[in-house]
Structure formats: C-alpha cells, structure tokens
PDB file of C-alpha atoms in Angstrom:
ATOM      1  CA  UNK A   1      -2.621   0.253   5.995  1.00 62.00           C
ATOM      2  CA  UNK A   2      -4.878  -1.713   3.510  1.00 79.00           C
ATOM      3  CA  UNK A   3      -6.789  -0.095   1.266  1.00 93.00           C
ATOM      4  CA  UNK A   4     -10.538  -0.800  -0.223  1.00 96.00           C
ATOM      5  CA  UNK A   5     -10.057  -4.817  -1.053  1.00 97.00           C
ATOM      6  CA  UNK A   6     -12.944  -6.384  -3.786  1.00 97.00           C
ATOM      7  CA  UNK A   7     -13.604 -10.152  -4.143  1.00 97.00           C
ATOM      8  CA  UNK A   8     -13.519 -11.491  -6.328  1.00 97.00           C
ATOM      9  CA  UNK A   9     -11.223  -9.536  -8.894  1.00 97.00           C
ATOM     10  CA  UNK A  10     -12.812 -11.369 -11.720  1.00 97.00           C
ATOM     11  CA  UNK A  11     -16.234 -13.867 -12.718  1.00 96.00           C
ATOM     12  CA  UNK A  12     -17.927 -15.304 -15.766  1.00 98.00           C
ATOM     13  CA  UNK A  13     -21.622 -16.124 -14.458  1.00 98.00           C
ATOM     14  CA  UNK A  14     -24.550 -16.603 -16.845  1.00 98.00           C
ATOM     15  CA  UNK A  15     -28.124 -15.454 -17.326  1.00 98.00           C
ATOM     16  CA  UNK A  16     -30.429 -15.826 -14.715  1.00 98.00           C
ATOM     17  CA  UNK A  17     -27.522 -16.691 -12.054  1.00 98.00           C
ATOM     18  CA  UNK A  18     -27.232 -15.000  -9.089  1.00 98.00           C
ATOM     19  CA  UNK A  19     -23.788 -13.203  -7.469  1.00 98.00           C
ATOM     20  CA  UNK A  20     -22.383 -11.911  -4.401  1.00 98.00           C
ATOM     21  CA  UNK A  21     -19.612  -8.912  -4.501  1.00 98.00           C
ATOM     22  CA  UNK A  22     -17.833  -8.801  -1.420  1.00 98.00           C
ATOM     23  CA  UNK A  23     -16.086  -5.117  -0.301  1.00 98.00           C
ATOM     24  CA  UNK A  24     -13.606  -4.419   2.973  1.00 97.00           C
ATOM     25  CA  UNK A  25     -13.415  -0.572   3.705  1.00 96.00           C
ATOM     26  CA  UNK A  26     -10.423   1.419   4.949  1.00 95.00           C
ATOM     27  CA  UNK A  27     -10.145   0.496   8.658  1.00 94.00           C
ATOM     28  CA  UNK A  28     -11.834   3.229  10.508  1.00 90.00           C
ATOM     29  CA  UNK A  29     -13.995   4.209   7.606  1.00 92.00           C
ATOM     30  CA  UNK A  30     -17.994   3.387   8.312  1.00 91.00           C
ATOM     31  CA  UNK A  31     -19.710   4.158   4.616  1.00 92.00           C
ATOM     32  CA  UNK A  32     -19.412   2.266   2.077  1.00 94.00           C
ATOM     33  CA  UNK A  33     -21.088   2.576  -1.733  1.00 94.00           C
ATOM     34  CA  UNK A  34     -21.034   0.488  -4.211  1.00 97.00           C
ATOM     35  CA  UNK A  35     -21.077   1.598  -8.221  1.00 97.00           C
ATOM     36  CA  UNK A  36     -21.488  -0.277 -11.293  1.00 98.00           C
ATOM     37  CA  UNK A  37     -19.111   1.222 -14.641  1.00 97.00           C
ATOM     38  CA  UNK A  38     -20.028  -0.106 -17.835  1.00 95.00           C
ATOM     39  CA  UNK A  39     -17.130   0.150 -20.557  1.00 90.00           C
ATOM     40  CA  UNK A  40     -16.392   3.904 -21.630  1.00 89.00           C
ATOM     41  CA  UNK A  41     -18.941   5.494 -19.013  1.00 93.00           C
ATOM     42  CA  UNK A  42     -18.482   7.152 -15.396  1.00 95.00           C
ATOM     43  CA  UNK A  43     -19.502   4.998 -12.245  1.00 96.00           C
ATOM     44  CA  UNK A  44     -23.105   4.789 -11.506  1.00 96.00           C
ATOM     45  CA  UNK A  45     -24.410   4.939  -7.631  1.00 94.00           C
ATOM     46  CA  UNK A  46     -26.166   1.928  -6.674  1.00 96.00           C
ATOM     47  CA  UNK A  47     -26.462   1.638  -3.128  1.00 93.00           C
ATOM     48  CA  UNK A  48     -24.774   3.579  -0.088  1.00 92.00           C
ATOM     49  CA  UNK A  49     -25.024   2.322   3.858  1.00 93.00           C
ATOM     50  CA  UNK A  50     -23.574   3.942   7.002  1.00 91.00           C
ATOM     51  CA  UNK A  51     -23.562   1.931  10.202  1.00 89.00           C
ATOM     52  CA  UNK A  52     -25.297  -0.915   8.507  1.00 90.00           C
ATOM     53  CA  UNK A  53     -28.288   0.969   7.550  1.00 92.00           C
ATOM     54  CA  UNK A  54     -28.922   1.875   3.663  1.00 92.00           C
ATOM     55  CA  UNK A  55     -28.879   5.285   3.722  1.00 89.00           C
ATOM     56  CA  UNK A  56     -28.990   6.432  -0.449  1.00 89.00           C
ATOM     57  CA  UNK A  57     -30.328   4.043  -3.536  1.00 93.00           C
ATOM     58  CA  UNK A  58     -29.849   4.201  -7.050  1.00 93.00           C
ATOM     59  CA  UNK A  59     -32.164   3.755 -10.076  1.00 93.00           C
ATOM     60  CA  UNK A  60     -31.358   0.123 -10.312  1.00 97.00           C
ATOM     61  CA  UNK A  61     -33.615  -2.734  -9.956  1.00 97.00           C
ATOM     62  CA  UNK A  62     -34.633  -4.843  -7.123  1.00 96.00           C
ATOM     63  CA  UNK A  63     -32.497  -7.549  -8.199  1.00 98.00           C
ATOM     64  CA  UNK A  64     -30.109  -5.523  -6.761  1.00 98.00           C
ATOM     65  CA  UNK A  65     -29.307  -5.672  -3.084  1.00 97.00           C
ATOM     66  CA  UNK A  66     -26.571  -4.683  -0.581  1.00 97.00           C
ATOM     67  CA  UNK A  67     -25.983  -4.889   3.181  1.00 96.00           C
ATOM     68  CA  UNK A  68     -23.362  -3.952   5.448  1.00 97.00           C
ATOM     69  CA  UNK A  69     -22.216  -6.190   8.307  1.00 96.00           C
ATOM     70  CA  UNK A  70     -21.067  -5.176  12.487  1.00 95.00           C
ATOM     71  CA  UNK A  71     -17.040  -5.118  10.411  1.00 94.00           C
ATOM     72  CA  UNK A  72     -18.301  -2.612   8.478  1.00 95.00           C
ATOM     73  CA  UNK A  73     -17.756  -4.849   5.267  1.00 97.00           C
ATOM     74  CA  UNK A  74     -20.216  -4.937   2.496  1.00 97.00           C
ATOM     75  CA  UNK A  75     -21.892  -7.485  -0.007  1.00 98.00           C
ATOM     76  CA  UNK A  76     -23.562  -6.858  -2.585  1.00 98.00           C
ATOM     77  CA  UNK A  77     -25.878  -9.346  -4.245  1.00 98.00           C
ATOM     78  CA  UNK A  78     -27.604  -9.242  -7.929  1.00 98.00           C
ATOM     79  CA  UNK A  79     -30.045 -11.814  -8.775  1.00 97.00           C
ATOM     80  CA  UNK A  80     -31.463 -13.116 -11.946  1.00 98.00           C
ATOM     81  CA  UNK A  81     -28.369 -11.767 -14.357  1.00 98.00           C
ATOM     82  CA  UNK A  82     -29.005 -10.285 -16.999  1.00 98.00           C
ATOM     83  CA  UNK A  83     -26.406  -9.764 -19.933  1.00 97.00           C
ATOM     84  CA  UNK A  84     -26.946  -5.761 -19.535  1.00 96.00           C
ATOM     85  CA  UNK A  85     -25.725  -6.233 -15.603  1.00 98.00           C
ATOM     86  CA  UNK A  86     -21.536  -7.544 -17.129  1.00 97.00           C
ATOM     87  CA  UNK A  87     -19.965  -4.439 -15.846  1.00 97.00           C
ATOM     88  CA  UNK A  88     -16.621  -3.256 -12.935  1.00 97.00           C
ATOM     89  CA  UNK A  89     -18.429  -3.337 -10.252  1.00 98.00           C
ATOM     90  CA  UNK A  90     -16.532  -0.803  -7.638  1.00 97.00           C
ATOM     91  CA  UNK A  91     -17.303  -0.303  -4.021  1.00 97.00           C
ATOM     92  CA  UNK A  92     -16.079   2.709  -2.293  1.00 95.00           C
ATOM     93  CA  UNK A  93     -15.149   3.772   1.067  1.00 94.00           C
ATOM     94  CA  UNK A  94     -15.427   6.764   3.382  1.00 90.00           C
ATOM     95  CA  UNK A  95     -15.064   7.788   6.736  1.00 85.00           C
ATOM     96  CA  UNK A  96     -18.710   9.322   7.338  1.00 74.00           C
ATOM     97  CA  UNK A  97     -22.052  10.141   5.392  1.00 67.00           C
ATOM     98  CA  UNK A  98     -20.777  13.647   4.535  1.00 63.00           C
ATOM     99  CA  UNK A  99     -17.913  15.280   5.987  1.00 58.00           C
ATOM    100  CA  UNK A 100     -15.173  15.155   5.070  1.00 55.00           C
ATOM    101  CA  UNK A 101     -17.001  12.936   1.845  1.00 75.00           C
ATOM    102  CA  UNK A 102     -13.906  11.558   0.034  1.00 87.00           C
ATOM    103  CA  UNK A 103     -13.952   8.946  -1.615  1.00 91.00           C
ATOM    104  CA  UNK A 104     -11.431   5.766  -1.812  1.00 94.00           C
ATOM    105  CA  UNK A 105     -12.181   3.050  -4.500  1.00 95.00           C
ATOM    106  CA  UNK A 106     -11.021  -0.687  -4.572  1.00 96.00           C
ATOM    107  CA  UNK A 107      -9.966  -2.255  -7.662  1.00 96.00           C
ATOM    108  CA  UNK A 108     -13.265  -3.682  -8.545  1.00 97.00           C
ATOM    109  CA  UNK A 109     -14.847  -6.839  -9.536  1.00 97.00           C
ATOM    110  CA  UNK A 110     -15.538  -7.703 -13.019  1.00 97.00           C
ATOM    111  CA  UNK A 111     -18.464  -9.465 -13.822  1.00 98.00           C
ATOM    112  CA  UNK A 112     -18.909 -10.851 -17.483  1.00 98.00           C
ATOM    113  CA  UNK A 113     -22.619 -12.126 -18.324  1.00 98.00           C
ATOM    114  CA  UNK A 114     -22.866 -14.831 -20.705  1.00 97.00           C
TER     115      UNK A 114
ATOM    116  CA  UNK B   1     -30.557  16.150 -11.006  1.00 88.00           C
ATOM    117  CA  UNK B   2     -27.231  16.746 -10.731  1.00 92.00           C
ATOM    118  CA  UNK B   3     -25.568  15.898 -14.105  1.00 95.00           C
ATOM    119  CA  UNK B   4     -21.505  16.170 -14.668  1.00 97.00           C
ATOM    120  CA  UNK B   5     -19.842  16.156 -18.086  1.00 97.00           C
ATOM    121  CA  UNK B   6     -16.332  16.421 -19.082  1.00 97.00           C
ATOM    122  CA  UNK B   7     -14.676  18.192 -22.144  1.00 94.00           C
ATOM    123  CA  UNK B   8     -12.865  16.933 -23.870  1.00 93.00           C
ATOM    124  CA  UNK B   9     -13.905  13.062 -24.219  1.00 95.00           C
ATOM    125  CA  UNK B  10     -10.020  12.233 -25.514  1.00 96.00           C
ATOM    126  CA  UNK B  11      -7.106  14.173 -25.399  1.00 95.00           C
ATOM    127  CA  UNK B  12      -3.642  13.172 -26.872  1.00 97.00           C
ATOM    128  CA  UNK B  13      -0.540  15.297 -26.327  1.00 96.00           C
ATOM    129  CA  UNK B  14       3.340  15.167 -26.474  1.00 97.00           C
ATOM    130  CA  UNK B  15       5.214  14.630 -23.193  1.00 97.00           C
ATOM    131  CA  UNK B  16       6.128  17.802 -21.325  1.00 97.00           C
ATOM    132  CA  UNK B  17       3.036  19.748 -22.336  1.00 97.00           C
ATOM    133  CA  UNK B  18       1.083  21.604 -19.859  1.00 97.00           C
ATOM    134  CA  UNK B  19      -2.587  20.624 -19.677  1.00 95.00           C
ATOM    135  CA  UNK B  20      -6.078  21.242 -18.647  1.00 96.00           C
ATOM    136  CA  UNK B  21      -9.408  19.264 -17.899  1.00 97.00           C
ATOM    137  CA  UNK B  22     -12.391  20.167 -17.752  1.00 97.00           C
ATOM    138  CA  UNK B  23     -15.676  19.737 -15.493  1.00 98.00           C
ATOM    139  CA  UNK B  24     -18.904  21.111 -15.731  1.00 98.00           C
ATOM    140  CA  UNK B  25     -22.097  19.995 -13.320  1.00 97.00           C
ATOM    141  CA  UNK B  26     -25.529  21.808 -13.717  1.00 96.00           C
ATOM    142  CA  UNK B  27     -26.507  21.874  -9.741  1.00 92.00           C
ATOM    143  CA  UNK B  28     -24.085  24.009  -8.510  1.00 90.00           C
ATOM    144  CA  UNK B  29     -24.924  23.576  -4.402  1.00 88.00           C
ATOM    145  CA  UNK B  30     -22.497  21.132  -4.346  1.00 89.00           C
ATOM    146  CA  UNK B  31     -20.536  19.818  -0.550  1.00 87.00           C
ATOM    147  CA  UNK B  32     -17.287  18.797  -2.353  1.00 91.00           C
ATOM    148  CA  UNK B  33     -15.863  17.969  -6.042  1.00 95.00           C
ATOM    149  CA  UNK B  34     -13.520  14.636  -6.277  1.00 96.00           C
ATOM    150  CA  UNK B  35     -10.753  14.357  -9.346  1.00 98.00           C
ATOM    151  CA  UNK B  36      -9.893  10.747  -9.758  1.00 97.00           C
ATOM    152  CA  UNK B  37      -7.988   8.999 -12.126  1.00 98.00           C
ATOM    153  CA  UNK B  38      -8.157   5.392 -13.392  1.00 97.00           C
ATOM    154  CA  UNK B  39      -6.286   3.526 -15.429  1.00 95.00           C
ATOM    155  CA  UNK B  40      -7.109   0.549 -18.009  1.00 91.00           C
ATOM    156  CA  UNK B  41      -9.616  -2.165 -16.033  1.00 87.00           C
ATOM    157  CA  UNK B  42      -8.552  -0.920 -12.675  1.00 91.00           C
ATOM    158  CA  UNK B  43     -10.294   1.143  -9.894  1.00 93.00           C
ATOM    159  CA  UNK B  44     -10.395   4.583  -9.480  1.00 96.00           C
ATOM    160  CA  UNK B  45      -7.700   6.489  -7.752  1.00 96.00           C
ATOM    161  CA  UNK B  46      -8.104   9.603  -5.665  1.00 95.00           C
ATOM    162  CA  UNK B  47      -6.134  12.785  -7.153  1.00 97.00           C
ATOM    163  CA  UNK B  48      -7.724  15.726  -5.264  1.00 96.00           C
ATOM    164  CA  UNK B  49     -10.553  16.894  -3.194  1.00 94.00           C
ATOM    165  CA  UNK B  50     -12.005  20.028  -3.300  1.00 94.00           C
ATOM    166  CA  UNK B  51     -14.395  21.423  -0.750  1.00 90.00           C
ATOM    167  CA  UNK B  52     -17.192  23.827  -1.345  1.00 88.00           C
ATOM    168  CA  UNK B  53     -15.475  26.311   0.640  1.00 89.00           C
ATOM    169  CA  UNK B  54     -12.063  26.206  -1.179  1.00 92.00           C
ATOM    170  CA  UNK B  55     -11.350  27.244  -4.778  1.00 94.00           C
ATOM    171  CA  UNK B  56      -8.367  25.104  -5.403  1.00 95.00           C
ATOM    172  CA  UNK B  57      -6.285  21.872  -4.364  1.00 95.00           C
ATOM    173  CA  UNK B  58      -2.415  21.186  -5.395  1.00 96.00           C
ATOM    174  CA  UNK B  59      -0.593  17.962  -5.042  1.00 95.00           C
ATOM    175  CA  UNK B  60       2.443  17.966  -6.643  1.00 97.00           C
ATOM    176  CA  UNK B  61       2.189  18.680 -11.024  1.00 97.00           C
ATOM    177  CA  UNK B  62      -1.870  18.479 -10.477  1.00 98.00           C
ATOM    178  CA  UNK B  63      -4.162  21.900  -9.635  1.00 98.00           C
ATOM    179  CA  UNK B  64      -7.775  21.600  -9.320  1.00 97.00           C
ATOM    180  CA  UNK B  65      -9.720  24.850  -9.284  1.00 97.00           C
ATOM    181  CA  UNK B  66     -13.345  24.983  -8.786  1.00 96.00           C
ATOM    182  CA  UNK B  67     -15.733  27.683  -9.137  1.00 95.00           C
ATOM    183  CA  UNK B  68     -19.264  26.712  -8.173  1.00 92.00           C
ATOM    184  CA  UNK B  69     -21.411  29.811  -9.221  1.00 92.00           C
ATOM    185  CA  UNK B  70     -20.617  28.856 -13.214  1.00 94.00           C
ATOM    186  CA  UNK B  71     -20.698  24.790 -12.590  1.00 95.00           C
ATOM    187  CA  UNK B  72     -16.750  24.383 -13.782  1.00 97.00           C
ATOM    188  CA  UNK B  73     -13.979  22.778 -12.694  1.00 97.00           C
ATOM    189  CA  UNK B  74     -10.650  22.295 -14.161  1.00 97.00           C
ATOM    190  CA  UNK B  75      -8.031  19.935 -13.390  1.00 97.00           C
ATOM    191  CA  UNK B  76      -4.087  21.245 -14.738  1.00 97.00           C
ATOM    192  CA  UNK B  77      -1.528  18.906 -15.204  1.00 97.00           C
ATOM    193  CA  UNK B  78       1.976  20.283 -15.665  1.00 98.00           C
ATOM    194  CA  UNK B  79       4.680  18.835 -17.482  1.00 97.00           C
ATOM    195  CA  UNK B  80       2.765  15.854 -18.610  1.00 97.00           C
ATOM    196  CA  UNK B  81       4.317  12.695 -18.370  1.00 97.00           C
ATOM    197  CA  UNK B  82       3.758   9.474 -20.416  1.00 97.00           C
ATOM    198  CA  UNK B  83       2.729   8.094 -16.920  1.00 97.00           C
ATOM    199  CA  UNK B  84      -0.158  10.366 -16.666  1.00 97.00           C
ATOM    200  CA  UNK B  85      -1.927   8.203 -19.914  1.00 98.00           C
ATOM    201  CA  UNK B  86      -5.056   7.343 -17.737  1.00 97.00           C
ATOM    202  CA  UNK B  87      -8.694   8.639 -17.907  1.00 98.00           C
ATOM    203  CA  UNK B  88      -9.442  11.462 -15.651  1.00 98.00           C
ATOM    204  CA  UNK B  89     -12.990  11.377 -13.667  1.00 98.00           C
ATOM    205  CA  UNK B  90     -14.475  14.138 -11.940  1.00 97.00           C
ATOM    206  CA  UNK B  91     -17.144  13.292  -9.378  1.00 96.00           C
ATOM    207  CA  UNK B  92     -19.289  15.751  -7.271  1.00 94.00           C
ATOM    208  CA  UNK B  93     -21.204  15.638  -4.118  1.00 89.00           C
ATOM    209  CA  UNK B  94     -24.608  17.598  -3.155  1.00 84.00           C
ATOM    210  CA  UNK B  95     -26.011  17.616   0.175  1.00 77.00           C
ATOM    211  CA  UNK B  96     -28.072  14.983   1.162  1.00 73.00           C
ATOM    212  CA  UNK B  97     -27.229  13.182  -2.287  1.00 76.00           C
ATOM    213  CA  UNK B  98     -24.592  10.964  -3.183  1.00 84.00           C
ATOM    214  CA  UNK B  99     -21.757  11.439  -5.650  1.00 90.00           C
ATOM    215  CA  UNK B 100     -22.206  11.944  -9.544  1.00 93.00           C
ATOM    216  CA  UNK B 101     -19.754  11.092 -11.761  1.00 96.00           C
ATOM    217  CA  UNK B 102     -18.823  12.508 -15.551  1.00 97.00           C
ATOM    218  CA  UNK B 103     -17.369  10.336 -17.757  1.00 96.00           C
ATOM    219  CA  UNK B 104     -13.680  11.358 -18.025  1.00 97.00           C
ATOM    220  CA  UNK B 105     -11.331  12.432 -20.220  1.00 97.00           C
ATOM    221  CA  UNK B 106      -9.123   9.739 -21.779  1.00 97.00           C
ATOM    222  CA  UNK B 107      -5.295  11.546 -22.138  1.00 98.00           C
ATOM    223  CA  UNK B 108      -2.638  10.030 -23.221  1.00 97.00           C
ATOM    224  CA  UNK B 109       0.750  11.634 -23.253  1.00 97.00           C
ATOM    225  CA  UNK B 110       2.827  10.617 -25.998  1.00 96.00           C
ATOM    226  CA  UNK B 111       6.793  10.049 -25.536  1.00 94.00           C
TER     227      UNK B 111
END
C-alpha cells in the first residue's frame, strides 16, 4: 500500500511568489494536516481538515491556505513568500479526527525562498 | 498551551549501549503521545503510539513508557545501533486540539 506521497519533493520560488503543496493520504485515511519544520525545530501545526472541512488552524498567517478535495487529497497554498516561509513542509495523514489519532508523515516538500 | 520539550537536545554514544529519551509536556490531559523518528531532510517516521490509557508500547529494541500525572515520557532504545543515528521527536495529542511536537533529540550511535 502507498504511503503519504508530497509534490513536489523539492522548489526554489522567490519573494512575493505564490505556491501550491500537493499531499495524497493513506487510502482509507480521511484527515489530513499539514506542518511546516524549519531547520533544527519540531513540526509546527498549520492547518488540519476532515471530510473536506477545516477542522483545527494554526498561528500562521492568512497567506496561508489549505483545502481538501472529494479524494481526500490536500493542497496547500502560501501566497506572497516571504524568505521566513523556506521551510519542509510535511503533511500528515490519519484515519479520523481523534481515535485512534496516529499519525503517518510523507517525505515532505522543501521550499527554499530566495 | 500544551508545550513539549525533549532532554537531551544531542546525544552521542558508542554502538551497543542501552539508551533513554526523554519527553516532558506541561498539559498533562493528553488522548495519545506519538514517538517518531526522522532522519536527515526526510519525513518523519512513526516508532510508537501510546494511548492515554496505556503506560507503555514495545516494538522490537524500542520501549516507550508514559506517565501522564508528572508530564514524562521516555523512549529506551536497546542495543543501539549505528542505524538508529536519527533525531527522535515526540509529539502529543489533547482532546479537541491537535498534535504538539518537541524538538527531538539528535543521537547518533557511533561504530
């Protein structure tokens, strides 16, 4: 079975650009979240939907946005880069909202901001 | 506001050693605690996952105990293995909330 798949793996964009991260859960799984990890620190929540609806946000700005489509696969779309936004950006799958909650990461997409 | 830290930040030892991590998170109504693991540029990978109601999870060399009234859990390794060089991330999950992650322990396990 495939696991979490991120496209694309890698991209060079500069300020004031915009991007699109694209995420395909586990098959069966309905959640997905995406996180942003900036060199030497832990993943930070950014957005979370369930059945296409955004169900947890974040402290990140509105030039951040997400949505979820019928296939359960996710984009995620920042506007207006900023150099502060070149991080591994890593979306996550799970089955539900809560139970039984784990988590299963893809391999991320890594966005440098020039 | 859940926050999660992990002690210590880098940890180097020789291969075969027996070893422990540690996690500590202030809010302690947690729903579950996640160990992952992640190597150099790459996504995280899923070691063990604790619920609330358990106190410990084994897969293979790896133990994760968890005891939520102090805030602590610890992730053993046994018999390290240069193949365990990774960093280690513990992640935990309140209700209603969405995970929080500390950020890791960097091991590497010398030959």
């Amino acid at each position: 079975d495939a696991g979490v798949t991120q496209s694309p793996t890698h991209l060079i964009k500069t300020r004031g650009q915009h991007v699109t991260l694209r995420c395909s859960p586990i098959s069966g799984h309905k959640s997905v979240s995406w996180y942003q990890q900036v060199l030497g620190q832990g993943p930070q929540f950014i957005f979370q939907y369930y059945e296409k609806e955004e169900r947890g946000r974040g402290n990140f700005p509105d030039r951040f946005s997400a949505r979820q489509f019928p296939n359960y696969s996710s984009e995620l779309n920042v506007n207006a880069l900023l150099l502060g936004d070149s991080a591994l950006y890593l979306c996550a799958s799970s089955f539900g909202l809560a139970y039984p909650g784990e988590l299963f990461f893809g391999e991320g997409s890594r966005l440098t901001v020039l | 506001k859940q926050e999660v830290t992990q002690i210590p930040a880098a940890l180097s030892v020789p291969e075969g050693e027996n070893l422990v991590l540690n996690c500590s998170f202030t809010d302690s109504a947690i729903y579950n605690l996640q160990w992952f693991r992640q190597d150099p540029g790459k996504g995280l990978t899923s070691l063990l996952l604790i619920q609330s109601s358990q106190r410990e999870q084994t897969s293979g060399r790896l133990n994760a105990s968890l005891d939520k009234s102090s805030g602590r859990s610890t992730l053993y390794i046994a018999a390290s293995q240069p193949g365990d060089s990774a960093t280690y991330l513990c992640a935990v999950l309140n209700y209603g909330q969405n995970f929080v992650f500390g950020p890791g322990t960097r091991l590497s396990v010398l030959p």
